[in-house]
Amino acid sequence: MLKQTVLGSSMALLLVAGTSLDTQAAVNDKDCGDFSSHQEVMEFWYANGFSAENDPHDLDRDNDGLACEVSQSEYNSFLADKEADNSSDSGSSEEEAAGEELPDTASSNPLMMLFGAGIAGLGSLLLFRRKSQQA
């Protein structure tokens, strides 16, 4: 009976944790309609280092490397402005660059896998302990 309870509790916990991760990913997903202008789309695209091969939000539906139907000339102009800004900021120290905020691309999946493995290990420990007590 204890085995069934532990197994059922573990499965329910993993199911709830997996569902919450899917919900969180859906909340953070961006669509073209979430941006008010092409400038805002290009800022988001550039800041996160996205490309035709790296597009987790599926903003580049036609896989041309441009998000939300931004024109190539528009994006080239944007990049030229960014490079000009970066060249004027090149005098900043490495210490300032180290303090910049990371893009919002991290996930808690490795932590949840570790948590699941811990629960499975705990269940196995309880199972073997129970068997050794009965013997």
mmCIF file of N, CA and C in Angstrom:
data_model
loop_
_atom_site.group_PDB
_atom_site.id
_atom_site.type_symbol
_atom_site.label_atom_id
_atom_site.label_comp_id
_atom_site.label_asym_id
_atom_site.label_seq_id
_atom_site.Cartn_x
_atom_site.Cartn_y
_atom_site.Cartn_z
ATOM 1 N N MET A 1 0.821 -1.190 0.000
ATOM 2 C CA MET A 1 0.000 0.000 0.000
ATOM 3 C C MET A 1 0.866 1.256 0.000
ATOM 4 N N LEU A 2 1.961 1.221 0.754
ATOM 5 C CA LEU A 2 2.857 2.364 0.827
ATOM 6 C C LEU A 2 3.509 2.627 -0.531
ATOM 7 N N LYS A 3 3.871 1.532 -1.226
ATOM 8 C CA LYS A 3 4.475 1.694 -2.545
ATOM 9 C C LYS A 3 3.519 2.402 -3.493
ATOM 10 N N GLN A 4 2.273 2.008 -3.456
ATOM 11 C CA GLN A 4 1.290 2.611 -4.346
ATOM 12 C C GLN A 4 1.077 4.087 -4.000
ATOM 13 N N THR A 5 1.082 4.398 -2.738
ATOM 14 C CA THR A 5 0.910 5.783 -2.311
ATOM 15 C C THR A 5 2.086 6.640 -2.757
ATOM 16 N N VAL A 6 3.309 6.133 -2.548
ATOM 17 C CA VAL A 6 4.505 6.880 -2.943
ATOM 18 C C VAL A 6 4.541 7.039 -4.461
ATOM 19 N N LEU A 7 4.237 5.968 -5.180
ATOM 20 C CA LEU A 7 4.238 6.033 -6.642
ATOM 21 C C LEU A 7 3.185 7.014 -7.150
ATOM 22 N N GLY A 8 1.995 6.951 -6.591
ATOM 23 C CA GLY A 8 0.919 7.856 -6.998
ATOM 24 C C GLY A 8 1.250 9.304 -6.691
ATOM 25 N N SER A 9 1.810 9.553 -5.524
ATOM 26 C CA SER A 9 2.195 10.919 -5.149
ATOM 27 C C SER A 9 3.297 11.452 -6.053
ATOM 28 N N SER A 10 4.270 10.616 -6.361
ATOM 29 C CA SER A 10 5.365 11.029 -7.242
ATOM 30 C C SER A 10 4.850 11.363 -8.633
ATOM 31 N N MET A 11 3.987 10.522 -9.161
ATOM 32 C CA MET A 11 3.437 10.748 -10.499
ATOM 33 C C MET A 11 2.607 12.030 -10.524
ATOM 34 N N ALA A 12 1.808 12.251 -9.498
ATOM 35 C CA ALA A 12 0.988 13.465 -9.446
ATOM 36 C C ALA A 12 1.863 14.710 -9.369
ATOM 37 N N LEU A 13 2.926 14.655 -8.573
ATOM 38 C CA LEU A 13 3.826 15.794 -8.443
ATOM 39 C C LEU A 13 4.528 16.093 -9.760
ATOM 40 N N LEU A 14 5.009 15.051 -10.440
ATOM 41 C CA LEU A 14 5.670 15.253 -11.726
ATOM 42 C C LEU A 14 4.698 15.787 -12.773
ATOM 43 N N LEU A 15 3.471 15.327 -12.753
ATOM 44 C CA LEU A 15 2.464 15.798 -13.695
ATOM 45 C C LEU A 15 2.170 17.278 -13.474
ATOM 46 N N VAL A 16 2.008 17.666 -12.219
ATOM 47 C CA VAL A 16 1.739 19.071 -11.898
ATOM 48 C C VAL A 16 2.934 19.941 -12.275
ATOM 49 N N ALA A 17 4.153 19.481 -11.983
ATOM 50 C CA ALA A 17 5.355 20.258 -12.311
ATOM 51 C C ALA A 17 5.488 20.411 -13.822
ATOM 52 N N GLY A 18 5.253 19.361 -14.575
ATOM 53 C CA GLY A 18 5.342 19.430 -16.032
ATOM 54 C C GLY A 18 4.299 20.354 -16.616
ATOM 55 N N THR A 19 3.105 20.343 -16.076
ATOM 56 C CA THR A 19 2.045 21.223 -16.559
ATOM 57 C C THR A 19 2.376 22.679 -16.288
ATOM 58 N N SER A 20 2.945 22.961 -15.125
ATOM 59 C CA SER A 20 3.276 24.349 -14.805
ATOM 60 C C SER A 20 4.390 24.865 -15.702
ATOM 61 N N LEU A 21 5.338 24.007 -16.105
ATOM 62 C CA LEU A 21 6.398 24.439 -17.005
ATOM 63 C C LEU A 21 5.834 24.776 -18.380
ATOM 64 N N ASP A 22 4.903 23.968 -18.883
ATOM 65 C CA ASP A 22 4.292 24.245 -20.175
ATOM 66 C C ASP A 22 3.529 25.555 -20.130
ATOM 67 N N THR A 23 2.832 25.808 -19.043
ATOM 68 C CA THR A 23 2.070 27.046 -18.898
ATOM 69 C C THR A 23 3.004 28.244 -18.859
ATOM 70 N N GLN A 24 4.120 28.122 -18.153
ATOM 71 C CA GLN A 24 5.078 29.217 -18.060
ATOM 72 C C GLN A 24 5.686 29.501 -19.429
ATOM 73 N N ALA A 25 6.004 28.475 -20.192
ATOM 74 C CA ALA A 25 6.571 28.674 -21.525
ATOM 75 C C ALA A 25 5.566 29.369 -22.431
ATOM 76 N N ALA A 26 4.291 29.020 -22.310
ATOM 77 C CA ALA A 26 3.265 29.646 -23.142
ATOM 78 C C ALA A 26 3.084 31.115 -22.774
ATOM 79 N N VAL A 27 3.242 31.453 -21.501
ATOM 80 C CA VAL A 27 3.092 32.842 -21.066
ATOM 81 C C VAL A 27 4.241 33.692 -21.613
ATOM 82 N N ASN A 28 5.456 33.156 -21.658
ATOM 83 C CA ASN A 28 6.616 33.899 -22.111
ATOM 84 C C ASN A 28 6.760 33.927 -23.624
ATOM 85 N N ASP A 29 5.949 33.182 -24.363
ATOM 86 C CA ASP A 29 6.041 33.123 -25.815
ATOM 87 C C ASP A 29 5.595 34.451 -26.422
ATOM 88 N N LYS A 30 6.364 34.945 -27.377
ATOM 89 C CA LYS A 30 6.054 36.208 -28.047
ATOM 90 C C LYS A 30 5.517 35.923 -29.442
ATOM 91 N N ASP A 31 4.577 36.736 -29.876
ATOM 92 C CA ASP A 31 4.046 36.706 -31.232
ATOM 93 C C ASP A 31 4.238 38.083 -31.838
ATOM 94 N N CYS A 32 4.113 38.165 -33.169
ATOM 95 C CA CYS A 32 4.298 39.454 -33.848
ATOM 96 C C CYS A 32 3.312 40.500 -33.339
ATOM 97 N N GLY A 33 2.118 40.090 -32.946
ATOM 98 C CA GLY A 33 1.115 41.020 -32.445
ATOM 99 C C GLY A 33 1.458 41.624 -31.093
ATOM 100 N N ASP A 34 2.461 41.035 -30.392
ATOM 101 C CA ASP A 34 2.866 41.554 -29.086
ATOM 102 C C ASP A 34 3.728 42.809 -29.194
ATOM 103 N N PHE A 35 4.190 43.124 -30.406
ATOM 104 C CA PHE A 35 5.073 44.267 -30.605
ATOM 105 C C PHE A 35 4.303 45.396 -31.278
ATOM 106 N N SER A 36 4.589 46.621 -30.869
ATOM 107 C CA SER A 36 3.857 47.767 -31.413
ATOM 108 C C SER A 36 4.481 48.323 -32.685
ATOM 109 N N SER A 37 5.747 47.986 -32.955
ATOM 110 C CA SER A 37 6.405 48.515 -34.153
ATOM 111 C C SER A 37 7.488 47.550 -34.615
ATOM 112 N N HIS A 38 7.957 47.780 -35.844
ATOM 113 C CA HIS A 38 9.066 46.969 -36.357
ATOM 114 C C HIS A 38 10.333 47.228 -35.557
ATOM 115 N N GLN A 39 10.502 48.447 -35.095
ATOM 116 C CA GLN A 39 11.673 48.797 -34.277
ATOM 117 C C GLN A 39 11.716 47.937 -33.013
ATOM 118 N N GLU A 40 10.571 47.786 -32.371
ATOM 119 C CA GLU A 40 10.498 46.982 -31.153
ATOM 120 C C GLU A 40 10.801 45.512 -31.443
ATOM 121 N N VAL A 41 10.304 45.008 -32.564
ATOM 122 C CA VAL A 41 10.571 43.621 -32.962
ATOM 123 C C VAL A 41 12.068 43.437 -33.201
ATOM 124 N N MET A 42 12.681 44.362 -33.919
ATOM 125 C CA MET A 42 14.110 44.248 -34.229
ATOM 126 C C MET A 42 14.957 44.342 -32.970
ATOM 127 N N GLU A 43 14.567 45.191 -32.017
ATOM 128 C CA GLU A 43 15.282 45.291 -30.737
ATOM 129 C C GLU A 43 15.250 43.947 -30.006
ATOM 130 N N PHE A 44 14.057 43.344 -29.943
ATOM 131 C CA PHE A 44 13.901 42.050 -29.269
ATOM 132 C C PHE A 44 14.712 40.975 -29.986
ATOM 133 N N TRP A 45 14.625 40.942 -31.294
ATOM 134 C CA TRP A 45 15.318 39.943 -32.124
ATOM 135 C C TRP A 45 16.835 40.061 -31.946
ATOM 136 N N TYR A 46 17.331 41.296 -32.004
ATOM 137 C CA TYR A 46 18.769 41.560 -31.894
ATOM 138 C C TYR A 46 19.280 41.298 -30.476
ATOM 139 N N ALA A 47 18.537 41.763 -29.471
ATOM 140 C CA ALA A 47 18.971 41.635 -28.074
ATOM 141 C C ALA A 47 19.087 40.183 -27.637
ATOM 142 N N ASN A 48 18.258 39.307 -28.201
ATOM 143 C CA ASN A 48 18.276 37.902 -27.820
ATOM 144 C C ASN A 48 19.134 37.046 -28.737
ATOM 145 N N GLY A 49 19.734 37.658 -29.760
ATOM 146 C CA GLY A 49 20.629 36.918 -30.649
ATOM 147 C C GLY A 49 19.912 35.907 -31.523
ATOM 148 N N PHE A 50 18.671 36.197 -31.898
ATOM 149 C CA PHE A 50 17.910 35.253 -32.714
ATOM 150 C C PHE A 50 18.345 35.315 -34.172
ATOM 151 N N SER A 51 18.077 34.235 -34.899
ATOM 152 C CA SER A 51 18.376 34.146 -36.326
ATOM 153 C C SER A 51 17.382 33.169 -36.946
ATOM 154 N N ALA A 52 17.536 32.890 -38.236
ATOM 155 C CA ALA A 52 16.639 31.934 -38.896
ATOM 156 C C ALA A 52 16.771 30.552 -38.263
ATOM 157 N N GLU A 53 17.969 30.214 -37.770
ATOM 158 C CA GLU A 53 18.192 28.901 -37.146
ATOM 159 C C GLU A 53 17.816 28.897 -35.663
ATOM 160 N N ASN A 54 17.777 30.056 -35.044
ATOM 161 C CA ASN A 54 17.492 30.172 -33.615
ATOM 162 C C ASN A 54 16.302 31.118 -33.435
ATOM 163 N N ASP A 55 15.101 30.557 -33.508
ATOM 164 C CA ASP A 55 13.881 31.367 -33.407
ATOM 165 C C ASP A 55 12.867 30.641 -32.518
ATOM 166 N N PRO A 56 13.083 30.651 -31.188
ATOM 167 C CA PRO A 56 12.190 29.899 -30.297
ATOM 168 C C PRO A 56 10.766 30.436 -30.254
ATOM 169 N N HIS A 57 10.562 31.690 -30.623
ATOM 170 C CA HIS A 57 9.219 32.273 -30.585
ATOM 171 C C HIS A 57 8.502 32.156 -31.929
ATOM 172 N N ASP A 58 9.171 31.622 -32.940
ATOM 173 C CA ASP A 58 8.623 31.467 -34.288
ATOM 174 C C ASP A 58 8.151 32.806 -34.848
ATOM 175 N N LEU A 59 8.980 33.824 -34.676
ATOM 176 C CA LEU A 59 8.668 35.144 -35.215
ATOM 177 C C LEU A 59 9.014 35.236 -36.704
ATOM 178 N N ASP A 60 9.900 34.363 -37.163
ATOM 179 C CA ASP A 60 10.332 34.350 -38.564
ATOM 180 C C ASP A 60 9.667 33.164 -39.261
ATOM 181 N N ARG A 61 8.426 33.310 -39.616
ATOM 182 C CA ARG A 61 7.646 32.203 -40.186
ATOM 183 C C ARG A 61 8.179 31.745 -41.543
ATOM 184 N N ASP A 62 8.759 32.652 -42.334
ATOM 185 C CA ASP A 62 9.237 32.262 -43.662
ATOM 186 C C ASP A 62 10.730 31.923 -43.679
ATOM 187 N N ASN A 63 11.367 31.867 -42.498
ATOM 188 C CA ASN A 63 12.766 31.465 -42.328
ATOM 189 C C ASN A 63 13.740 32.247 -43.203
ATOM 190 N N ASP A 64 13.520 33.545 -43.314
ATOM 191 C CA ASP A 64 14.442 34.380 -44.080
ATOM 192 C C ASP A 64 15.411 35.142 -43.172
ATOM 193 N N GLY A 65 15.340 34.888 -41.855
ATOM 194 C CA GLY A 65 16.232 35.551 -40.910
ATOM 195 C C GLY A 65 15.736 36.906 -40.453
ATOM 196 N N LEU A 66 14.501 37.257 -40.829
ATOM 197 C CA LEU A 66 13.915 38.542 -40.454
ATOM 198 C C LEU A 66 12.604 38.303 -39.713
ATOM 199 N N ALA A 67 12.487 38.875 -38.536
ATOM 200 C CA ALA A 67 11.297 38.648 -37.705
ATOM 201 C C ALA A 67 10.118 39.487 -38.175
ATOM 202 N N CYS A 68 8.939 38.918 -38.114
ATOM 203 C CA CYS A 68 7.668 39.628 -38.326
ATOM 204 C C CYS A 68 7.636 40.450 -39.610
ATOM 205 N N GLU A 69 8.124 39.878 -40.678
ATOM 206 C CA GLU A 69 8.065 40.507 -42.003
ATOM 207 C C GLU A 69 8.731 41.874 -42.060
ATOM 208 N N VAL A 70 9.792 42.049 -41.301
ATOM 209 C CA VAL A 70 10.605 43.256 -41.387
ATOM 210 C C VAL A 70 11.391 43.174 -42.690
ATOM 211 N N SER A 71 11.524 44.271 -43.404
ATOM 212 C CA SER A 71 12.250 44.241 -44.679
ATOM 213 C C SER A 71 13.756 44.158 -44.431
ATOM 214 N N GLN A 72 14.461 43.620 -45.417
ATOM 215 C CA GLN A 72 15.915 43.478 -45.306
ATOM 216 C C GLN A 72 16.595 44.832 -45.156
ATOM 217 N N SER A 73 16.134 45.833 -45.917
ATOM 218 C CA SER A 73 16.750 47.164 -45.829
ATOM 219 C C SER A 73 16.503 47.792 -44.451
ATOM 220 N N GLU A 74 15.325 47.552 -43.910
ATOM 221 C CA GLU A 74 14.993 48.070 -42.571
ATOM 222 C C GLU A 74 15.913 47.446 -41.517
ATOM 223 N N TYR A 75 16.129 46.136 -41.622
ATOM 224 C CA TYR A 75 16.976 45.438 -40.657
ATOM 225 C C TYR A 75 18.444 45.834 -40.837
ATOM 226 N N ASN A 76 18.887 46.010 -42.087
ATOM 227 C CA ASN A 76 20.268 46.436 -42.332
ATOM 228 C C ASN A 76 20.519 47.813 -41.733
ATOM 229 N N SER A 77 19.561 48.711 -41.879
ATOM 230 C CA SER A 77 19.673 50.040 -41.295
ATOM 231 C C SER A 77 19.735 49.952 -39.766
ATOM 232 N N PHE A 78 18.918 49.096 -39.205
ATOM 233 C CA PHE A 78 18.913 48.889 -37.753
ATOM 234 C C PHE A 78 20.275 48.373 -37.284
ATOM 235 N N LEU A 79 20.836 47.387 -38.011
ATOM 236 C CA LEU A 79 22.142 46.833 -37.646
ATOM 237 C C LEU A 79 23.241 47.890 -37.754
ATOM 238 N N ALA A 80 23.170 48.722 -38.795
ATOM 239 C CA ALA A 80 24.173 49.781 -38.947
ATOM 240 C C ALA A 80 24.117 50.738 -37.757
ATOM 241 N N ASP A 81 22.911 51.076 -37.316
ATOM 242 C CA ASP A 81 22.765 51.944 -36.145
ATOM 243 C C ASP A 81 23.327 51.277 -34.889
ATOM 244 N N LYS A 82 23.069 49.976 -34.730
ATOM 245 C CA LYS A 82 23.571 49.244 -33.562
ATOM 246 C C LYS A 82 25.091 49.178 -33.565
ATOM 247 N N GLU A 83 25.675 48.924 -34.740
ATOM 248 C CA GLU A 83 27.135 48.853 -34.830
ATOM 249 C C GLU A 83 27.758 50.211 -34.532
ATOM 250 N N ALA A 84 27.103 51.264 -34.980
ATOM 251 C CA ALA A 84 27.606 52.611 -34.676
ATOM 252 C C ALA A 84 27.536 52.870 -33.172
ATOM 253 N N ASP A 85 26.452 52.438 -32.541
ATOM 254 C CA ASP A 85 26.326 52.598 -31.092
ATOM 255 C C ASP A 85 27.376 51.783 -30.362
ATOM 256 N N ASN A 86 27.620 50.559 -30.831
ATOM 257 C CA ASN A 86 28.602 49.688 -30.186
ATOM 258 C C ASN A 86 30.017 50.216 -30.347
ATOM 259 N N SER A 87 30.320 50.818 -31.488
ATOM 260 C CA SER A 87 31.670 51.345 -31.680
ATOM 261 C C SER A 87 31.909 52.555 -30.784
ATOM 262 N N SER A 88 30.876 53.336 -30.523
ATOM 263 C CA SER A 88 31.042 54.477 -29.621
ATOM 264 C C SER A 88 31.125 54.024 -28.171
ATOM 265 N N ASP A 89 30.569 52.844 -27.859
ATOM 266 C CA ASP A 89 30.630 52.301 -26.508
ATOM 267 C C ASP A 89 31.844 51.416 -26.293
ATOM 268 N N SER A 90 32.701 51.251 -27.301
ATOM 269 C CA SER A 90 33.827 50.320 -27.186
ATOM 270 C C SER A 90 34.822 50.751 -26.125
ATOM 271 N N GLY A 91 34.761 51.979 -25.661
ATOM 272 C CA GLY A 91 35.649 52.444 -24.613
ATOM 273 C C GLY A 91 35.239 51.968 -23.238
ATOM 274 N N SER A 92 34.077 51.326 -23.105
ATOM 275 C CA SER A 92 33.639 50.870 -21.789
ATOM 276 C C SER A 92 34.468 49.674 -21.341
ATOM 277 N N SER A 93 34.573 49.498 -20.065
ATOM 278 C CA SER A 93 35.413 48.437 -19.527
ATOM 279 C C SER A 93 34.702 47.093 -19.544
ATOM 280 N N GLU A 94 35.492 46.034 -19.386
ATOM 281 C CA GLU A 94 34.928 44.684 -19.345
ATOM 282 C C GLU A 94 34.065 44.498 -18.104
ATOM 283 N N GLU A 95 34.375 45.216 -17.046
ATOM 284 C CA GLU A 95 33.593 45.097 -15.822
ATOM 285 C C GLU A 95 32.155 45.540 -16.059
ATOM 286 N N GLU A 96 31.959 46.593 -16.845
ATOM 287 C CA GLU A 96 30.607 47.052 -17.145
ATOM 288 C C GLU A 96 29.868 46.027 -17.999
ATOM 289 N N ALA A 97 30.579 45.421 -18.956
ATOM 290 C CA ALA A 97 29.955 44.430 -19.834
ATOM 291 C C ALA A 97 29.560 43.183 -19.049
ATOM 292 N N ALA A 98 30.322 42.848 -18.016
ATOM 293 C CA ALA A 98 30.019 41.650 -17.237
ATOM 294 C C ALA A 98 28.739 41.814 -16.429
ATOM 295 N N GLY A 99 28.321 43.049 -16.182
ATOM 296 C CA GLY A 99 27.133 43.276 -15.376
ATOM 297 C C GLY A 99 25.849 43.384 -16.163
ATOM 298 N N GLU A 100 25.903 43.181 -17.500
ATOM 299 C CA GLU A 100 24.703 43.308 -18.311
ATOM 300 C C GLU A 100 23.723 42.176 -18.014
ATOM 301 N N GLU A 101 22.458 42.451 -18.210
ATOM 302 C CA GLU A 101 21.416 41.465 -17.962
ATOM 303 C C GLU A 101 21.407 40.419 -19.078
ATOM 304 N N LEU A 102 21.253 39.172 -18.703
ATOM 305 C CA LEU A 102 21.194 38.082 -19.675
ATOM 306 C C LEU A 102 19.826 38.047 -20.345
ATOM 307 N N PRO A 103 19.751 37.538 -21.577
ATOM 308 C CA PRO A 103 18.451 37.438 -22.240
ATOM 309 C C PRO A 103 17.558 36.426 -21.535
ATOM 310 N N ASP A 104 16.264 36.585 -21.716
ATOM 311 C CA ASP A 104 15.284 35.731 -21.057
ATOM 312 C C ASP A 104 15.111 34.424 -21.833
ATOM 313 N N THR A 105 16.177 33.598 -21.855
ATOM 314 C CA THR A 105 16.119 32.329 -22.578
ATOM 315 C C THR A 105 16.383 31.138 -21.676
ATOM 316 N N ALA A 106 16.659 31.380 -20.409
ATOM 317 C CA ALA A 106 16.947 30.285 -19.494
ATOM 318 C C ALA A 106 15.665 29.552 -19.116
ATOM 319 N N SER A 107 15.805 28.294 -18.723
ATOM 320 C CA SER A 107 14.639 27.530 -18.285
ATOM 321 C C SER A 107 14.987 26.792 -17.001
ATOM 322 N N SER A 108 13.964 26.290 -16.347
ATOM 323 C CA SER A 108 14.175 25.533 -15.118
ATOM 324 C C SER A 108 14.104 24.034 -15.373
ATOM 325 N N ASN A 109 14.174 23.606 -16.629
ATOM 326 C CA ASN A 109 14.068 22.184 -16.944
ATOM 327 C C ASN A 109 15.150 21.343 -16.276
ATOM 328 N N PRO A 110 16.439 21.731 -16.285
ATOM 329 C CA PRO A 110 17.437 20.904 -15.596
ATOM 330 C C PRO A 110 17.141 20.764 -14.102
ATOM 331 N N LEU A 111 16.673 21.826 -13.485
ATOM 332 C CA LEU A 111 16.337 21.761 -12.067
ATOM 333 C C LEU A 111 15.174 20.802 -11.835
ATOM 334 N N MET A 112 14.175 20.850 -12.713
ATOM 335 C CA MET A 112 13.027 19.956 -12.559
ATOM 336 C C MET A 112 13.434 18.499 -12.806
ATOM 337 N N MET A 113 14.364 18.251 -13.730
ATOM 338 C CA MET A 113 14.846 16.888 -13.948
ATOM 339 C C MET A 113 15.583 16.382 -12.709
ATOM 340 N N LEU A 114 16.384 17.239 -12.095
ATOM 341 C CA LEU A 114 17.082 16.871 -10.871
ATOM 342 C C LEU A 114 16.090 16.594 -9.750
ATOM 343 N N PHE A 115 15.049 17.414 -9.668
ATOM 344 C CA PHE A 115 14.010 17.222 -8.660
ATOM 345 C C PHE A 115 13.300 15.876 -8.872
ATOM 346 N N GLY A 116 12.978 15.555 -10.121
ATOM 347 C CA GLY A 116 12.330 14.282 -10.438
ATOM 348 C C GLY A 116 13.227 13.098 -10.112
ATOM 349 N N ALA A 117 14.514 13.218 -10.428
ATOM 350 C CA ALA A 117 15.455 12.147 -10.112
ATOM 351 C C ALA A 117 15.558 11.954 -8.600
ATOM 352 N N GLY A 118 15.521 13.054 -7.844
ATOM 353 C CA GLY A 118 15.553 12.955 -6.381
ATOM 354 C C GLY A 118 14.334 12.239 -5.833
ATOM 355 N N ILE A 119 13.165 12.539 -6.391
ATOM 356 C CA ILE A 119 11.937 11.865 -5.961
ATOM 357 C C ILE A 119 12.001 10.383 -6.300
ATOM 358 N N ALA A 120 12.476 10.061 -7.507
ATOM 359 C CA ALA A 120 12.602 8.652 -7.899
ATOM 360 C C ALA A 120 13.588 7.938 -6.987
ATOM 361 N N GLY A 121 14.706 8.601 -6.655
ATOM 362 C CA GLY A 121 15.689 8.004 -5.749
ATOM 363 C C GLY A 121 15.111 7.788 -4.364
ATOM 364 N N LEU A 122 14.348 8.741 -3.878
ATOM 365 C CA LEU A 122 13.713 8.605 -2.570
ATOM 366 C C LEU A 122 12.719 7.451 -2.574
ATOM 367 N N GLY A 123 11.957 7.331 -3.647
ATOM 368 C CA GLY A 123 11.013 6.219 -3.761
ATOM 369 C C GLY A 123 11.724 4.881 -3.779
ATOM 370 N N SER A 124 12.837 4.794 -4.512
ATOM 371 C CA SER A 124 13.619 3.553 -4.548
ATOM 372 C C SER A 124 14.182 3.224 -3.178
ATOM 373 N N LEU A 125 14.671 4.238 -2.473
ATOM 374 C CA LEU A 125 15.208 4.031 -1.130
ATOM 375 C C LEU A 125 14.127 3.489 -0.195
ATOM 376 N N LEU A 126 12.946 4.073 -0.253
ATOM 377 C CA LEU A 126 11.845 3.593 0.586
ATOM 378 C C LEU A 126 11.456 2.169 0.219
ATOM 379 N N LEU A 127 11.455 1.859 -1.064
ATOM 380 C CA LEU A 127 11.106 0.512 -1.512
ATOM 381 C C LEU A 127 12.117 -0.513 -1.008
ATOM 382 N N PHE A 128 13.414 -0.262 -1.183
ATOM 383 C CA PHE A 128 14.427 -1.197 -0.731
ATOM 384 C C PHE A 128 14.443 -1.303 0.795
ATOM 385 N N ARG A 129 14.210 -0.210 1.474
ATOM 386 C CA ARG A 129 14.168 -0.242 2.944
ATOM 387 C C ARG A 129 13.008 -1.110 3.416
ATOM 388 N N ARG A 130 11.880 -0.947 2.763
ATOM 389 C CA ARG A 130 10.694 -1.738 3.115
ATOM 390 C C ARG A 130 10.940 -3.232 2.888
ATOM 391 N N LYS A 131 11.588 -3.572 1.771
ATOM 392 C CA LYS A 131 11.883 -4.975 1.469
ATOM 393 C C LYS A 131 12.862 -5.554 2.474
ATOM 394 N N SER A 132 13.862 -4.775 2.896
ATOM 395 C CA SER A 132 14.861 -5.281 3.848
ATOM 396 C C SER A 132 14.226 -5.481 5.236
ATOM 397 N N GLN A 133 13.238 -4.687 5.599
ATOM 398 C CA GLN A 133 12.577 -4.832 6.887
ATOM 399 C C GLN A 133 11.674 -6.067 6.897
ATOM 400 N N GLN A 134 11.118 -6.422 5.749
ATOM 401 C CA GLN A 134 10.222 -7.571 5.678
ATOM 402 C C GLN A 134 10.990 -8.886 5.644
ATOM 403 N N ALA A 135 12.246 -8.833 5.211
ATOM 404 C CA ALA A 135 13.026 -10.060 5.090
ATOM 405 C C ALA A 135 13.575 -10.552 6.402
#
